[in-house]
mmCIF file with all atom_site columns, C-alpha atoms in Angstrom:
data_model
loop_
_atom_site.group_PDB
_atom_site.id
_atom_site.type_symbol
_atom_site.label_atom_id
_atom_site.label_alt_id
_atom_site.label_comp_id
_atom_site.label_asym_id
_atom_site.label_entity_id
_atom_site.label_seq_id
_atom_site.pdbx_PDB_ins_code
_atom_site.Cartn_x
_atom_site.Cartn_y
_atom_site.Cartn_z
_atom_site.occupancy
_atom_site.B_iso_or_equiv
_atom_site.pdbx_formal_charge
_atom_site.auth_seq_id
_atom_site.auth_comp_id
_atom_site.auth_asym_id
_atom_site.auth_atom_id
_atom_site.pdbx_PDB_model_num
ATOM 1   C CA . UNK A 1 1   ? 24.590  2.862   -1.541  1.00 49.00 ? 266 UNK A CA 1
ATOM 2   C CA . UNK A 1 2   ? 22.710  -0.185  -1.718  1.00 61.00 ? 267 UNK A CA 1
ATOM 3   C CA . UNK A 1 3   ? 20.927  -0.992  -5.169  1.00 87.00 ? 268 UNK A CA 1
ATOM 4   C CA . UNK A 1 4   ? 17.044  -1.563  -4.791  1.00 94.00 ? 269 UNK A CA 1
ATOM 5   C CA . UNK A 1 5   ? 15.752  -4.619  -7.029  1.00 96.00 ? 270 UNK A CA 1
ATOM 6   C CA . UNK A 1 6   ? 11.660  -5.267  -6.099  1.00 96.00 ? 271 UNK A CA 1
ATOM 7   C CA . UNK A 1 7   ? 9.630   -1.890  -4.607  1.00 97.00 ? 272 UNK A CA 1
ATOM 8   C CA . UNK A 1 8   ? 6.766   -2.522  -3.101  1.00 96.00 ? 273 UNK A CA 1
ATOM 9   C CA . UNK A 1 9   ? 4.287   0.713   -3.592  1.00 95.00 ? 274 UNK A CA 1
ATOM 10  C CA . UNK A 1 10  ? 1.353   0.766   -0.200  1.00 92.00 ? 275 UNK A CA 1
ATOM 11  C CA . UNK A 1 11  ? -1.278  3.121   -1.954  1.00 91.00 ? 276 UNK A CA 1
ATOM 12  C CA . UNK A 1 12  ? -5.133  4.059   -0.633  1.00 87.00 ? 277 UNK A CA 1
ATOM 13  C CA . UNK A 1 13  ? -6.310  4.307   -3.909  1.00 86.00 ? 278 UNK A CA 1
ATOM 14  C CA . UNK A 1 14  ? -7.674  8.326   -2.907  1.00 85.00 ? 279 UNK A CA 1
ATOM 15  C CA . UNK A 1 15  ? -7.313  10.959  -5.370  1.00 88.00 ? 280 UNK A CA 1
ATOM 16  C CA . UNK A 1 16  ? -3.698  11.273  -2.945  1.00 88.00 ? 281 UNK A CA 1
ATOM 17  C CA . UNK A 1 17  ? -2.417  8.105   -4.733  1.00 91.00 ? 282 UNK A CA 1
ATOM 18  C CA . UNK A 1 18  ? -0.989  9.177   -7.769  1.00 94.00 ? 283 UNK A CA 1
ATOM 19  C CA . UNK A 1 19  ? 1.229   12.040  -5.491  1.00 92.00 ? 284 UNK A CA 1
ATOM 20  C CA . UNK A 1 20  ? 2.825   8.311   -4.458  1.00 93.00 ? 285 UNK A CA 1
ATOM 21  C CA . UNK A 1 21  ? 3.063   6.970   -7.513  1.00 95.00 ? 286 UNK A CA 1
ATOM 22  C CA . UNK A 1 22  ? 4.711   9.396   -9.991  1.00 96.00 ? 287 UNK A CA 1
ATOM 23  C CA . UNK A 1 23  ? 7.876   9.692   -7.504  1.00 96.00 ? 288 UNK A CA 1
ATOM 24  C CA . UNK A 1 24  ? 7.603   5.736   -6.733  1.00 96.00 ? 289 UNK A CA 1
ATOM 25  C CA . UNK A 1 25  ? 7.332   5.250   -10.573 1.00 96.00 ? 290 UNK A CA 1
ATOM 26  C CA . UNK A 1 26  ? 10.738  7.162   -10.791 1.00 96.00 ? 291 UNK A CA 1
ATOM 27  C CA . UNK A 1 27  ? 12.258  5.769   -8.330  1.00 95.00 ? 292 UNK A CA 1
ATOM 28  C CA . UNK A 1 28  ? 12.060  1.900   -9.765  1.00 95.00 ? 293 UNK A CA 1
ATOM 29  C CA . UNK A 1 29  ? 12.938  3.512   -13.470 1.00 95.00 ? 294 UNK A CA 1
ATOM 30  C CA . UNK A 1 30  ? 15.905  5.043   -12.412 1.00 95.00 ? 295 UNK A CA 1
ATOM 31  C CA . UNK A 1 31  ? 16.661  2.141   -10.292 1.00 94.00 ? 296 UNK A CA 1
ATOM 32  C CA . UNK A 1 32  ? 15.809  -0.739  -12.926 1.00 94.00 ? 297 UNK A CA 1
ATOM 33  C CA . UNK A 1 33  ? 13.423  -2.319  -10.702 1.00 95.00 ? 298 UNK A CA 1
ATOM 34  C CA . UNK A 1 34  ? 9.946   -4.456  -10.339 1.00 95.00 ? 299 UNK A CA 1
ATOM 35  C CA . UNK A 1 35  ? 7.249   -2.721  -8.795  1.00 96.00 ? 300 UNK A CA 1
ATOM 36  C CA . UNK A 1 36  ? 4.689   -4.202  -6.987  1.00 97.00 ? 301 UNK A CA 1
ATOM 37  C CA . UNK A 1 37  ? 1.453   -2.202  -5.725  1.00 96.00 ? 302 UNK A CA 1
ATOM 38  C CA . UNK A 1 38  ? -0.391  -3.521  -2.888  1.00 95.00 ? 303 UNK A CA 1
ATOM 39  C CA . UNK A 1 39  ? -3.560  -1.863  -1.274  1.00 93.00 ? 304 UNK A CA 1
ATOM 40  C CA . UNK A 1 40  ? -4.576  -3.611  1.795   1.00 91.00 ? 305 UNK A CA 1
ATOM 41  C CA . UNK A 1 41  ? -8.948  -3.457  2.516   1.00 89.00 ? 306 UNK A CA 1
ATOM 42  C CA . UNK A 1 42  ? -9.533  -3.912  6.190   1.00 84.00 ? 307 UNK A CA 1
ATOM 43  C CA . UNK A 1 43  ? -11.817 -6.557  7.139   1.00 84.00 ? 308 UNK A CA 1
ATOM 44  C CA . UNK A 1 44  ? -15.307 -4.998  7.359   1.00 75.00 ? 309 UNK A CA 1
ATOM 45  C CA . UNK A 1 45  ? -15.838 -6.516  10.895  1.00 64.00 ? 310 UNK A CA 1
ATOM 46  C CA . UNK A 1 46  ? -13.176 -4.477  12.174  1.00 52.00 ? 311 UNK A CA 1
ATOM 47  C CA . UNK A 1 47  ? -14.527 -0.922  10.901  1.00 50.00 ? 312 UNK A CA 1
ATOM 48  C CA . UNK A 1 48  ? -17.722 -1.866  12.349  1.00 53.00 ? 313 UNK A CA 1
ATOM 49  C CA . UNK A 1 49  ? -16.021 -3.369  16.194  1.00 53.00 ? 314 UNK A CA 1
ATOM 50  C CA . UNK A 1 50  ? -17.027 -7.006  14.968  1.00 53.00 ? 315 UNK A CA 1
ATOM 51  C CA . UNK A 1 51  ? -20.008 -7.419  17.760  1.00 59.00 ? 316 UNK A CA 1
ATOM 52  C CA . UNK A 1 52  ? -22.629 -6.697  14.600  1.00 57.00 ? 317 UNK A CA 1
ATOM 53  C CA . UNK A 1 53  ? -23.957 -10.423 14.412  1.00 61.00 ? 318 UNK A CA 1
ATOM 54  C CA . UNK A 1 54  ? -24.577 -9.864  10.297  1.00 65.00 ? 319 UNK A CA 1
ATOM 55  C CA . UNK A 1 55  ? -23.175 -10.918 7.617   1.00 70.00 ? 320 UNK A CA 1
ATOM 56  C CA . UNK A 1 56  ? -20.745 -8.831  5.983   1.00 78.00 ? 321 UNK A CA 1
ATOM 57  C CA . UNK A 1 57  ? -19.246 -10.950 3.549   1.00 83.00 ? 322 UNK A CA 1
ATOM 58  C CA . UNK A 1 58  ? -21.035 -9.791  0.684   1.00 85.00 ? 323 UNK A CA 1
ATOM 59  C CA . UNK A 1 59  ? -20.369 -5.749  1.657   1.00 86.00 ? 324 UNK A CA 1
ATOM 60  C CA . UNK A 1 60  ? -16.387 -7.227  2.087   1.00 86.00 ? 325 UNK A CA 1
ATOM 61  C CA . UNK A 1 61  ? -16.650 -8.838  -1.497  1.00 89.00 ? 326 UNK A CA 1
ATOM 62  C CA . UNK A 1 62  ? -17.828 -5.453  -3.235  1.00 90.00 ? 327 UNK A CA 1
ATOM 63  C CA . UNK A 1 63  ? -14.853 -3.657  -1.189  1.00 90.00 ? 328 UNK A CA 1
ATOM 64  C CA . UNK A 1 64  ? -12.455 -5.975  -2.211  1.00 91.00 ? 329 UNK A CA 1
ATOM 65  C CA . UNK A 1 65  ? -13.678 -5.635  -6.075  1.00 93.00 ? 330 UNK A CA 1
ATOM 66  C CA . UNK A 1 66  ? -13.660 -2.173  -6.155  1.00 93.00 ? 331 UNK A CA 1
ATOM 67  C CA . UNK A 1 67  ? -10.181 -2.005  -4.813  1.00 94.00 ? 332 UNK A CA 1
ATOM 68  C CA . UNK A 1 68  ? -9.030  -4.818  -7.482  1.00 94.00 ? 333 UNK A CA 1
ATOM 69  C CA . UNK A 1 69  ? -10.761 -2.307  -10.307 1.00 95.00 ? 334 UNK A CA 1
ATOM 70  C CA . UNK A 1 70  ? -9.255  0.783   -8.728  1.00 95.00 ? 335 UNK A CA 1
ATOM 71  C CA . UNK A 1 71  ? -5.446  -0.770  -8.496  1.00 95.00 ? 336 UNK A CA 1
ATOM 72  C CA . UNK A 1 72  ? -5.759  -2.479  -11.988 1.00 96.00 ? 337 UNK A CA 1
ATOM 73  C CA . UNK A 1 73  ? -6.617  1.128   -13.390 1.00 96.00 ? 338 UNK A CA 1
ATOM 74  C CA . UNK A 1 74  ? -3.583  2.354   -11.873 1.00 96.00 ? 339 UNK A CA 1
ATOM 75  C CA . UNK A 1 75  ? -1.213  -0.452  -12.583 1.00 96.00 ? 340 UNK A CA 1
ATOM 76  C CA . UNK A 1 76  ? -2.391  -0.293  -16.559 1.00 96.00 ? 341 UNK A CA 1
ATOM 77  C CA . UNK A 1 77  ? -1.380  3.612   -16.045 1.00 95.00 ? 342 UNK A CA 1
ATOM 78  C CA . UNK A 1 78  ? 1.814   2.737   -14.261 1.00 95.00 ? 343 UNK A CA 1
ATOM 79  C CA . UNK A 1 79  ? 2.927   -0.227  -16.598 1.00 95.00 ? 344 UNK A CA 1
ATOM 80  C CA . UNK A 1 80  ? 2.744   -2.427  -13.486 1.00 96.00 ? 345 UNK A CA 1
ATOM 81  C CA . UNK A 1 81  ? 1.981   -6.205  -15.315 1.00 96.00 ? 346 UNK A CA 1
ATOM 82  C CA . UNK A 1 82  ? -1.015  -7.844  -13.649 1.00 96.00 ? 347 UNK A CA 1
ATOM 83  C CA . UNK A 1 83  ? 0.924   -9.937  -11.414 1.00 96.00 ? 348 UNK A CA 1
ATOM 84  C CA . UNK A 1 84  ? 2.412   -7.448  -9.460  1.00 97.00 ? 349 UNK A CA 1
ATOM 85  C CA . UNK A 1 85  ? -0.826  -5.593  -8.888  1.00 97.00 ? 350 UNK A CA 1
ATOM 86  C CA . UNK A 1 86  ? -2.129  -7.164  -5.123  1.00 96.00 ? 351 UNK A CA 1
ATOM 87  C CA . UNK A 1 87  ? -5.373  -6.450  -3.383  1.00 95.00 ? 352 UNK A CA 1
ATOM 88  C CA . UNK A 1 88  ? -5.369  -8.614  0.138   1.00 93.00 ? 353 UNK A CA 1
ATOM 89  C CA . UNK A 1 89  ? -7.482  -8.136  2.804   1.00 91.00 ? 354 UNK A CA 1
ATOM 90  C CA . UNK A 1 90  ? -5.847  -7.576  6.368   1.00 90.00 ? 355 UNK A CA 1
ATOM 91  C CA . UNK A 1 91  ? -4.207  -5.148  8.352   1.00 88.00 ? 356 UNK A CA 1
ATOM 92  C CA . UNK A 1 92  ? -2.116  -3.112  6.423   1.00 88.00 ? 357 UNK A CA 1
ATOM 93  C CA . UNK A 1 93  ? 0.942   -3.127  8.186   1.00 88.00 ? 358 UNK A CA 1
ATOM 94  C CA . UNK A 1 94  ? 0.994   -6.992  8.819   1.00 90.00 ? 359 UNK A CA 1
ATOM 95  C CA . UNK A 1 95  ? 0.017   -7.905  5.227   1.00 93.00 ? 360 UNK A CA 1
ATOM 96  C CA . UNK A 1 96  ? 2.856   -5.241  3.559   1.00 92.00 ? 361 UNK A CA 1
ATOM 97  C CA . UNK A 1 97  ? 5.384   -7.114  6.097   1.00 92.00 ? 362 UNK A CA 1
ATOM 98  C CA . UNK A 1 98  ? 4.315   -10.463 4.892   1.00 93.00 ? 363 UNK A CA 1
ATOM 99  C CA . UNK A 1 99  ? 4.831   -9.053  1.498   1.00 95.00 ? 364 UNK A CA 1
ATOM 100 C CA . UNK A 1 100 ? 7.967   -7.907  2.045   1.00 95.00 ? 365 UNK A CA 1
ATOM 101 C CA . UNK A 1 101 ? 9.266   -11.609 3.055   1.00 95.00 ? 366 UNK A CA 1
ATOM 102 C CA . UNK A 1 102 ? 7.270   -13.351 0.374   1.00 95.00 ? 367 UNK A CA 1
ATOM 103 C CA . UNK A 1 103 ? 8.038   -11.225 -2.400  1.00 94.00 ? 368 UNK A CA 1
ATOM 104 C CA . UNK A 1 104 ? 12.303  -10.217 -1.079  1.00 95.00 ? 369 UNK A CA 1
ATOM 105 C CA . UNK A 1 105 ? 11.138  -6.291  -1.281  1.00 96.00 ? 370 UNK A CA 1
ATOM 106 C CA . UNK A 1 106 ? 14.189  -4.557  -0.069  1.00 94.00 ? 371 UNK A CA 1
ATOM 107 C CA . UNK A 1 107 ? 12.333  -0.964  -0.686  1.00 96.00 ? 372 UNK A CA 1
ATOM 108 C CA . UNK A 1 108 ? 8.711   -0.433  0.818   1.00 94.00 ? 373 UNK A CA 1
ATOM 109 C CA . UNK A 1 109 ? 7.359   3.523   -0.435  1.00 94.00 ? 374 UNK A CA 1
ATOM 110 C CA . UNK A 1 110 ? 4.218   5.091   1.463   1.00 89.00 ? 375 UNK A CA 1
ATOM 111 C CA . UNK A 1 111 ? 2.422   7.827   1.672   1.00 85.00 ? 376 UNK A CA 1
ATOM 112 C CA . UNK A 1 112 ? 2.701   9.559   4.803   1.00 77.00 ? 377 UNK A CA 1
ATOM 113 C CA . UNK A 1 113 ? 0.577   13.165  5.977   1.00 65.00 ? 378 UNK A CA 1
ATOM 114 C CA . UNK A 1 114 ? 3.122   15.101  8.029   1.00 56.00 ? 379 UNK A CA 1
ATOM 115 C CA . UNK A 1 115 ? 0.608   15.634  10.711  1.00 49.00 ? 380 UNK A CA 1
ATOM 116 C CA . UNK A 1 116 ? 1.497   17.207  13.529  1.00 43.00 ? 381 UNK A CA 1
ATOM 117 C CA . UNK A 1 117 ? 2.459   15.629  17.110  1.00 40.00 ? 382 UNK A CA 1
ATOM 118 C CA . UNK A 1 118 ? 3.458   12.115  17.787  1.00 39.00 ? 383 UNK A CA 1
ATOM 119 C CA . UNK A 1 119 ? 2.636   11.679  13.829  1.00 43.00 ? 384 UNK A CA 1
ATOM 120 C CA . UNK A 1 120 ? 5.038   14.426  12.870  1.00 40.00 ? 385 UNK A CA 1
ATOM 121 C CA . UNK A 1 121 ? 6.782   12.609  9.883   1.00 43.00 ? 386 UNK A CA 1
ATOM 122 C CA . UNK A 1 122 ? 5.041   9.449   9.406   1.00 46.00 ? 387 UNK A CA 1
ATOM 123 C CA . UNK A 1 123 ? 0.703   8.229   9.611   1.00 54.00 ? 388 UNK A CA 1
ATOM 124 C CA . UNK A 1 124 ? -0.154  5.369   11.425  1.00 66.00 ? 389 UNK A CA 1
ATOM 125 C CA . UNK A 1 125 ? 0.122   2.741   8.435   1.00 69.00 ? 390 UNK A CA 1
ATOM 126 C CA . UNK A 1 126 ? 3.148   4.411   7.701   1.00 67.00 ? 391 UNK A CA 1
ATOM 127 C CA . UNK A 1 127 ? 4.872   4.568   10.946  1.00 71.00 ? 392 UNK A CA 1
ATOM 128 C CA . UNK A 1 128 ? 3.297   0.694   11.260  1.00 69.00 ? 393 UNK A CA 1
ATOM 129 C CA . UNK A 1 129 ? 5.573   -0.776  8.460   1.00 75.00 ? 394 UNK A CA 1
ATOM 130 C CA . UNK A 1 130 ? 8.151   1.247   9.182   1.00 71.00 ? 395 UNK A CA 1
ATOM 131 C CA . UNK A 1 131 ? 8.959   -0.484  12.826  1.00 76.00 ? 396 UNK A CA 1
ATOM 132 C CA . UNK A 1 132 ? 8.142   -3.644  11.582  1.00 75.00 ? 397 UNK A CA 1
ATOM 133 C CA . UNK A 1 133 ? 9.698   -4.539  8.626   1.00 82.00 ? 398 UNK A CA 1
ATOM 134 C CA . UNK A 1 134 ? 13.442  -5.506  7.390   1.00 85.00 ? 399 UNK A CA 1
ATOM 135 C CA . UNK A 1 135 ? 13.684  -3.456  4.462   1.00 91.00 ? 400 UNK A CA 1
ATOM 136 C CA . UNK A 1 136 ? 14.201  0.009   3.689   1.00 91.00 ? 401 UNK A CA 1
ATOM 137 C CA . UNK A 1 137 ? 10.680  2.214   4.170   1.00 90.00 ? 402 UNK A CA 1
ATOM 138 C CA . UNK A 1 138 ? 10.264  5.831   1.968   1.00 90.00 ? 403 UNK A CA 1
ATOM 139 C CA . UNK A 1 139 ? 8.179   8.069   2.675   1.00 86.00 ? 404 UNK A CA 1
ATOM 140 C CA . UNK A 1 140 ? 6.273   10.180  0.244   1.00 89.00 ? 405 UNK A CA 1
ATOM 141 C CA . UNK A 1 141 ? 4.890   13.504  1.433   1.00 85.00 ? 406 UNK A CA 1
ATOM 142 C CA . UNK A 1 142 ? 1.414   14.215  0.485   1.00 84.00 ? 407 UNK A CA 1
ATOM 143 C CA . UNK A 1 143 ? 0.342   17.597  -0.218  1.00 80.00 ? 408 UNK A CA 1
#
């Protein structure tokens, strides 16, 4: 069994989040390892189909602020240090596989539904990094 060094935690920052991070937590204790916590906030242009000719940079800022609030709140309640708390602004998938490289995650943890169908085990964002990424991908089942 491989040993896992750097886990990289993909969180929403819902009131679903802390389901993710109490086993993710456990998982880098047990394993001695750094965690990181990433949220991703989608570019407002793409929520609103980008053909809006407005400027959304200021509605993106406040986004990206509250997210930044929201993760340091749960990296102070995690005793995740500063630097390994990241708010970027992409799609999530391609910005957690970037991570992944940047950083040498060899454990990625998500949330993941259990919806039904083509879904059955993993979400979108979920499924996403798992097909794209070198690294181990864990899924956490949210109730």
């Amino acid at each position: 069994m491989s040993t896992y060094n750097k886990m990289l935690v993909a969180i929403d920052l819902t009131e679903e989040a802390p389901q993710v991070l109490n086993k993710a937590k456990a998982i880098c204790d047990a394993y001695g390892a750094e965690l990181f916590l990433v949220h991703v906030v989608e570019p407002v242009g793409y929520a609103y189909g980008g053909d809006i000719p407005m400027d959304l940079t200021e509605l993106q800022d406040q986004l990206d602020k509250a997210a930044r609030e929201q993760l340091a709140k749960y990296g102070d309640q995690y005793g995740v240090p500063k630097s390994h708390q990241i708010v970027t602004v992409g799609r999530p998938e391609s910005e957690i596989h970037r991570l992944v490289k940047d950083q040498g995650v060899d454990l990625v943890i998500v949330g993941s539904h259990g919806r039904k169908g083509f879904q059955l085990l993993l979400g979108s964002t979920a499924n996403g990094v798992l097909h794209g990424t070198q690294c181990d991908v864990l899924a956490i089942r949210i109730h």
